[in-house]
Amino acid sequence: YKLRIIWYWYKHYCLGGISFIAFIVLVITGTILGFYYVPGGDLDSDPTPAYASMEFIMLELPFGYIIRSIHHWTTHFFVAAVFLHMCRVYFTGAYRNPRELNWLIGVALMALTIVFGYSGYLLPWDTLAYGAAVIGINLANATPLIGKFVATLLFAGSSLTPRTVTRMYFIHVFILPVIVTTLIIIHLFIVWVQGIAEPH
């Protein structure tokens, strides 16, 4: 009974709202960054167009450093808030009947959040991004049966090419926002219809 009171009155029930606010901040700052980012990953040029555009944003664009920093740190905050929100839902039993569909949508949103973070991590196309891309494409290629298809779908080929950054940019800026925004709207609508579940 005491655990029920703690879970119910403590601020764990704000984690969904915090995640939503973080998503809004990411959309706003990402839109501003998108005006100046160049999604080119030419492996022969030094620096690459993507990295050069990031240097411009960080060093020359007024308030660019602040906007990119807000986008960067809000991403970490967003991932943590979504994860803690899922933990709260699980440990309070809020995933049970009749909320199974909303739980599955939440799991999908968590997975898409990780893909969001990964695709954004590759966009600067610096040394860290290149290393992460190598790991990602090797994992994709090692997947049984569908490895080549997954690598081609996500990385524009079975090896890293200049098209890799463009593919990640398209996924990060066009595909994922539409899917995630749609799922968030459905998720919030179900919560609005069913109400917030009290702890079991």
mmCIF file of C-alpha atoms in Angstrom:
data_model
loop_
_atom_site.group_PDB
_atom_site.id
_atom_site.type_symbol
_atom_site.label_atom_id
_atom_site.label_comp_id
_atom_site.label_asym_id
_atom_site.label_seq_id
_atom_site.Cartn_x
_atom_site.Cartn_y
_atom_site.Cartn_z
ATOM 1 C CA TYR A 1 0.000 0.000 0.000
ATOM 2 C CA LYS A 2 2.800 2.413 0.857
ATOM 3 C CA LEU A 3 4.547 1.624 -2.428
ATOM 4 C CA ARG A 4 1.286 2.391 -4.236
ATOM 5 C CA ILE A 5 1.073 5.793 -2.534
ATOM 6 C CA ILE A 6 4.701 6.612 -3.376
ATOM 7 C CA TRP A 7 4.309 5.662 -7.033
ATOM 8 C CA TYR A 8 1.007 7.452 -7.365
ATOM 9 C CA TRP A 9 1.940 10.764 -5.766
ATOM 10 C CA TYR A 10 5.568 10.960 -6.717
ATOM 11 C CA LYS A 11 6.524 12.812 -9.901
ATOM 12 C CA HIS A 12 6.982 9.658 -11.985
ATOM 13 C CA TYR A 13 3.691 10.448 -13.676
ATOM 14 C CA CYS A 14 5.229 13.498 -15.387
ATOM 15 C CA LEU A 15 7.765 11.486 -17.371
ATOM 16 C CA GLY A 16 5.493 11.106 -20.405
ATOM 17 C CA GLY A 17 4.877 14.846 -20.514
ATOM 18 C CA ILE A 18 8.578 15.553 -20.043
ATOM 19 C CA SER A 19 9.361 13.226 -22.973
ATOM 20 C CA PHE A 20 6.816 15.063 -25.129
ATOM 21 C CA ILE A 21 8.272 18.486 -24.262
ATOM 22 C CA ALA A 22 11.774 17.204 -25.048
ATOM 23 C CA PHE A 23 10.502 15.979 -28.424
ATOM 24 C CA ILE A 24 9.063 19.433 -29.187
ATOM 25 C CA VAL A 25 12.409 21.078 -28.292
ATOM 26 C CA LEU A 26 14.207 18.590 -30.557
ATOM 27 C CA VAL A 27 11.859 19.350 -33.452
ATOM 28 C CA ILE A 28 12.382 23.112 -33.085
ATOM 29 C CA THR A 29 16.170 23.003 -32.713
ATOM 30 C CA GLY A 30 16.490 20.306 -35.386
ATOM 31 C CA THR A 31 14.510 22.429 -37.834
ATOM 32 C CA ILE A 32 16.845 25.374 -37.236
ATOM 33 C CA LEU A 33 19.912 23.153 -37.691
ATOM 34 C CA GLY A 34 18.399 21.689 -40.853
ATOM 35 C CA PHE A 35 18.495 25.110 -42.524
ATOM 36 C CA TYR A 36 22.304 25.090 -42.397
ATOM 37 C CA TYR A 37 23.256 21.407 -42.481
ATOM 38 C CA VAL A 38 24.605 19.930 -45.740
ATOM 39 C CA PRO A 39 24.095 16.135 -45.887
ATOM 40 C CA GLY A 40 27.160 15.280 -47.955
ATOM 41 C CA GLY A 41 29.491 12.475 -46.952
ATOM 42 C CA ASP A 42 32.189 12.575 -49.622
ATOM 43 C CA LEU A 43 34.881 10.270 -48.231
ATOM 44 C CA ASP A 44 37.645 11.821 -50.349
ATOM 45 C CA SER A 45 37.211 15.430 -49.286
ATOM 46 C CA ASP A 46 38.653 16.894 -46.088
ATOM 47 C CA PRO A 47 36.508 17.995 -44.418
ATOM 48 C CA THR A 48 33.360 16.377 -45.752
ATOM 49 C CA PRO A 49 30.428 18.661 -46.625
ATOM 50 C CA ALA A 50 28.524 17.405 -43.564
ATOM 51 C CA TYR A 51 31.428 18.088 -41.218
ATOM 52 C CA ALA A 52 32.122 21.465 -42.824
ATOM 53 C CA SER A 53 28.493 22.484 -42.322
ATOM 54 C CA MET A 54 28.702 21.413 -38.672
ATOM 55 C CA GLU A 55 31.831 23.528 -38.262
ATOM 56 C CA PHE A 56 29.976 26.468 -39.762
ATOM 57 C CA ILE A 57 27.036 25.934 -37.378
ATOM 58 C CA MET A 58 29.321 25.614 -34.359
ATOM 59 C CA LEU A 59 31.838 28.358 -35.132
ATOM 60 C CA GLU A 60 30.274 30.957 -37.436
ATOM 61 C CA LEU A 61 26.483 30.834 -37.179
ATOM 62 C CA PRO A 62 25.184 33.226 -34.501
ATOM 63 C CA PHE A 63 23.913 31.137 -31.573
ATOM 64 C CA GLY A 64 24.660 28.011 -33.625
ATOM 65 C CA TYR A 65 26.770 26.481 -30.871
ATOM 66 C CA ILE A 66 23.957 26.981 -28.359
ATOM 67 C CA ILE A 67 21.276 25.593 -30.694
ATOM 68 C CA ARG A 68 23.319 22.487 -31.506
ATOM 69 C CA SER A 69 24.182 21.992 -27.826
ATOM 70 C CA ILE A 70 20.511 22.222 -26.865
ATOM 71 C CA HIS A 71 19.669 19.692 -29.580
ATOM 72 C CA HIS A 72 22.501 17.390 -28.474
ATOM 73 C CA TRP A 73 21.742 17.404 -24.750
ATOM 74 C CA THR A 74 17.985 17.308 -25.193
ATOM 75 C CA THR A 75 18.497 14.096 -27.168
ATOM 76 C CA HIS A 76 20.151 12.475 -24.148
ATOM 77 C CA PHE A 77 17.417 13.842 -21.898
ATOM 78 C CA PHE A 78 14.728 12.562 -24.279
ATOM 79 C CA VAL A 79 16.131 9.024 -24.394
ATOM 80 C CA ALA A 80 16.443 8.925 -20.593
ATOM 81 C CA ALA A 81 12.918 10.314 -20.055
ATOM 82 C CA VAL A 82 11.353 7.808 -22.478
ATOM 83 C CA PHE A 83 13.221 4.928 -20.806
ATOM 84 C CA LEU A 84 12.202 6.042 -17.300
ATOM 85 C CA HIS A 85 8.622 6.547 -18.488
ATOM 86 C CA MET A 86 8.557 2.950 -19.721
ATOM 87 C CA CYS A 87 10.013 1.771 -16.390
ATOM 88 C CA ARG A 88 7.292 3.642 -14.517
ATOM 89 C CA VAL A 89 4.587 2.102 -16.689
ATOM 90 C CA TYR A 90 6.040 -1.381 -16.211
ATOM 91 C CA PHE A 91 6.597 -1.220 -12.448
ATOM 92 C CA THR A 92 3.165 0.253 -11.756
ATOM 93 C CA GLY A 93 1.452 -2.345 -13.955
ATOM 94 C CA ALA A 94 -0.019 0.321 -16.230
ATOM 95 C CA TYR A 95 0.614 -1.894 -19.271
ATOM 96 C CA ARG A 96 -2.114 -4.361 -18.292
ATOM 97 C CA ASN A 97 -5.595 -4.746 -19.727
ATOM 98 C CA PRO A 98 -6.997 -2.632 -21.368
ATOM 99 C CA ARG A 99 -3.755 -0.751 -22.098
ATOM 100 C CA GLU A 100 -1.763 -3.408 -23.963
ATOM 101 C CA LEU A 101 -1.962 -1.573 -27.306
ATOM 102 C CA ASN A 102 -0.619 1.625 -25.788
ATOM 103 C CA TRP A 103 2.217 -0.342 -24.173
ATOM 104 C CA LEU A 104 3.177 -1.791 -27.565
ATOM 105 C CA ILE A 105 3.082 1.681 -29.111
ATOM 106 C CA GLY A 106 5.340 2.867 -26.275
ATOM 107 C CA VAL A 107 7.801 0.041 -26.942
ATOM 108 C CA ALA A 108 7.831 0.993 -30.630
ATOM 109 C CA LEU A 109 8.435 4.642 -29.685
ATOM 110 C CA MET A 110 11.372 3.612 -27.482
ATOM 111 C CA ALA A 111 12.926 1.630 -30.341
ATOM 112 C CA LEU A 112 12.392 4.519 -32.769
ATOM 113 C CA THR A 113 13.919 6.903 -30.223
ATOM 114 C CA ILE A 114 17.114 4.832 -30.278
ATOM 115 C CA VAL A 115 17.128 4.830 -34.106
ATOM 116 C CA PHE A 116 16.555 8.598 -33.987
ATOM 117 C CA GLY A 117 19.579 9.029 -31.744
ATOM 118 C CA TYR A 118 21.774 6.757 -33.845
ATOM 119 C CA SER A 119 20.892 8.393 -37.153
ATOM 120 C CA GLY A 120 21.517 11.841 -35.667
ATOM 121 C CA TYR A 121 24.814 10.665 -34.196
ATOM 122 C CA LEU A 122 26.096 9.903 -37.701
ATOM 123 C CA LEU A 123 25.165 13.249 -39.253
ATOM 124 C CA PRO A 124 28.291 15.252 -38.264
ATOM 125 C CA TRP A 125 30.340 12.581 -40.120
ATOM 126 C CA ASP A 126 33.344 13.086 -37.862
ATOM 127 C CA THR A 127 35.602 10.326 -36.538
ATOM 128 C CA LEU A 128 33.101 9.206 -33.888
ATOM 129 C CA ALA A 129 30.259 9.139 -36.405
ATOM 130 C CA TYR A 130 32.345 7.174 -38.899
ATOM 131 C CA GLY A 131 33.264 4.629 -36.224
ATOM 132 C CA ALA A 132 29.615 4.262 -35.217
ATOM 133 C CA ALA A 133 28.660 3.832 -38.878
ATOM 134 C CA VAL A 134 31.254 1.080 -39.307
ATOM 135 C CA ILE A 135 29.864 -0.765 -36.278
ATOM 136 C CA GLY A 136 26.288 -0.291 -37.474
ATOM 137 C CA ILE A 137 26.878 -1.480 -41.017
ATOM 138 C CA ASN A 138 28.869 -4.496 -39.782
ATOM 139 C CA LEU A 139 25.989 -5.418 -37.470
ATOM 140 C CA ALA A 140 23.532 -5.023 -40.330
ATOM 141 C CA ASN A 141 25.645 -7.152 -42.684
ATOM 142 C CA ALA A 142 26.008 -9.841 -40.005
ATOM 143 C CA THR A 143 22.243 -10.221 -39.624
ATOM 144 C CA PRO A 144 21.213 -13.621 -41.015
ATOM 145 C CA LEU A 145 19.087 -13.721 -44.171
ATOM 146 C CA ILE A 146 18.158 -10.011 -44.272
ATOM 147 C CA GLY A 147 21.582 -8.471 -43.570
ATOM 148 C CA LYS A 148 22.238 -7.119 -47.061
ATOM 149 C CA PHE A 149 18.701 -5.729 -47.288
ATOM 150 C CA VAL A 150 18.976 -4.001 -43.887
ATOM 151 C CA ALA A 151 22.382 -2.546 -44.755
ATOM 152 C CA THR A 152 21.112 -1.253 -48.094
ATOM 153 C CA LEU A 153 17.960 0.161 -46.515
ATOM 154 C CA LEU A 154 19.725 1.995 -43.680
ATOM 155 C CA PHE A 155 23.201 2.705 -45.050
ATOM 156 C CA ALA A 156 22.559 2.875 -48.817
ATOM 157 C CA GLY A 157 24.728 -0.160 -49.515
ATOM 158 C CA SER A 158 26.658 -2.993 -47.916
ATOM 159 C CA SER A 159 29.660 -0.701 -47.399
ATOM 160 C CA LEU A 160 30.005 2.942 -46.367
ATOM 161 C CA THR A 161 29.707 5.390 -49.243
ATOM 162 C CA PRO A 162 29.051 9.137 -49.576
ATOM 163 C CA ARG A 163 25.357 8.213 -49.865
ATOM 164 C CA THR A 164 25.362 6.871 -46.285
ATOM 165 C CA VAL A 165 25.143 10.324 -44.712
ATOM 166 C CA THR A 166 22.407 11.374 -47.133
ATOM 167 C CA ARG A 167 20.436 8.218 -46.302
ATOM 168 C CA MET A 168 20.793 8.818 -42.541
ATOM 169 C CA TYR A 169 19.802 12.456 -43.021
ATOM 170 C CA PHE A 170 16.675 11.452 -44.919
ATOM 171 C CA ILE A 171 15.768 8.870 -42.244
ATOM 172 C CA HIS A 172 16.466 11.328 -39.402
ATOM 173 C CA VAL A 173 14.721 14.368 -40.862
ATOM 174 C CA PHE A 174 11.875 13.015 -42.998
ATOM 175 C CA ILE A 175 10.928 9.414 -42.212
ATOM 176 C CA LEU A 176 11.319 9.121 -38.425
ATOM 177 C CA PRO A 177 9.620 12.425 -37.499
ATOM 178 C CA VAL A 178 6.485 11.465 -39.438
ATOM 179 C CA ILE A 179 6.315 7.980 -37.892
ATOM 180 C CA VAL A 180 7.140 9.133 -34.353
ATOM 181 C CA THR A 181 4.749 12.101 -34.459
ATOM 182 C CA THR A 182 1.924 9.846 -35.683
ATOM 183 C CA LEU A 183 2.592 7.278 -32.943
ATOM 184 C CA ILE A 184 2.791 10.005 -30.277
ATOM 185 C CA ILE A 185 -0.585 11.389 -31.359
ATOM 186 C CA ILE A 186 -2.128 7.903 -31.215
ATOM 187 C CA HIS A 187 -0.411 7.244 -27.867
ATOM 188 C CA LEU A 188 -1.731 10.472 -26.328
ATOM 189 C CA PHE A 189 -5.204 9.931 -27.770
ATOM 190 C CA ILE A 190 -5.411 6.487 -26.137
ATOM 191 C CA VAL A 191 -4.252 7.962 -22.812
ATOM 192 C CA TRP A 192 -6.881 10.685 -23.159
ATOM 193 C CA VAL A 193 -9.627 8.112 -23.852
ATOM 194 C CA GLN A 194 -8.598 5.565 -21.205
ATOM 195 C CA GLY A 195 -7.188 7.917 -18.592
ATOM 196 C CA ILE A 196 -3.971 7.512 -16.634
ATOM 197 C CA ALA A 197 -3.698 4.084 -15.036
ATOM 198 C CA GLU A 198 -3.372 3.948 -11.275
ATOM 199 C CA PRO A 199 -0.721 1.591 -9.864
ATOM 200 C CA HIS A 200 -1.732 -2.081 -9.584
#
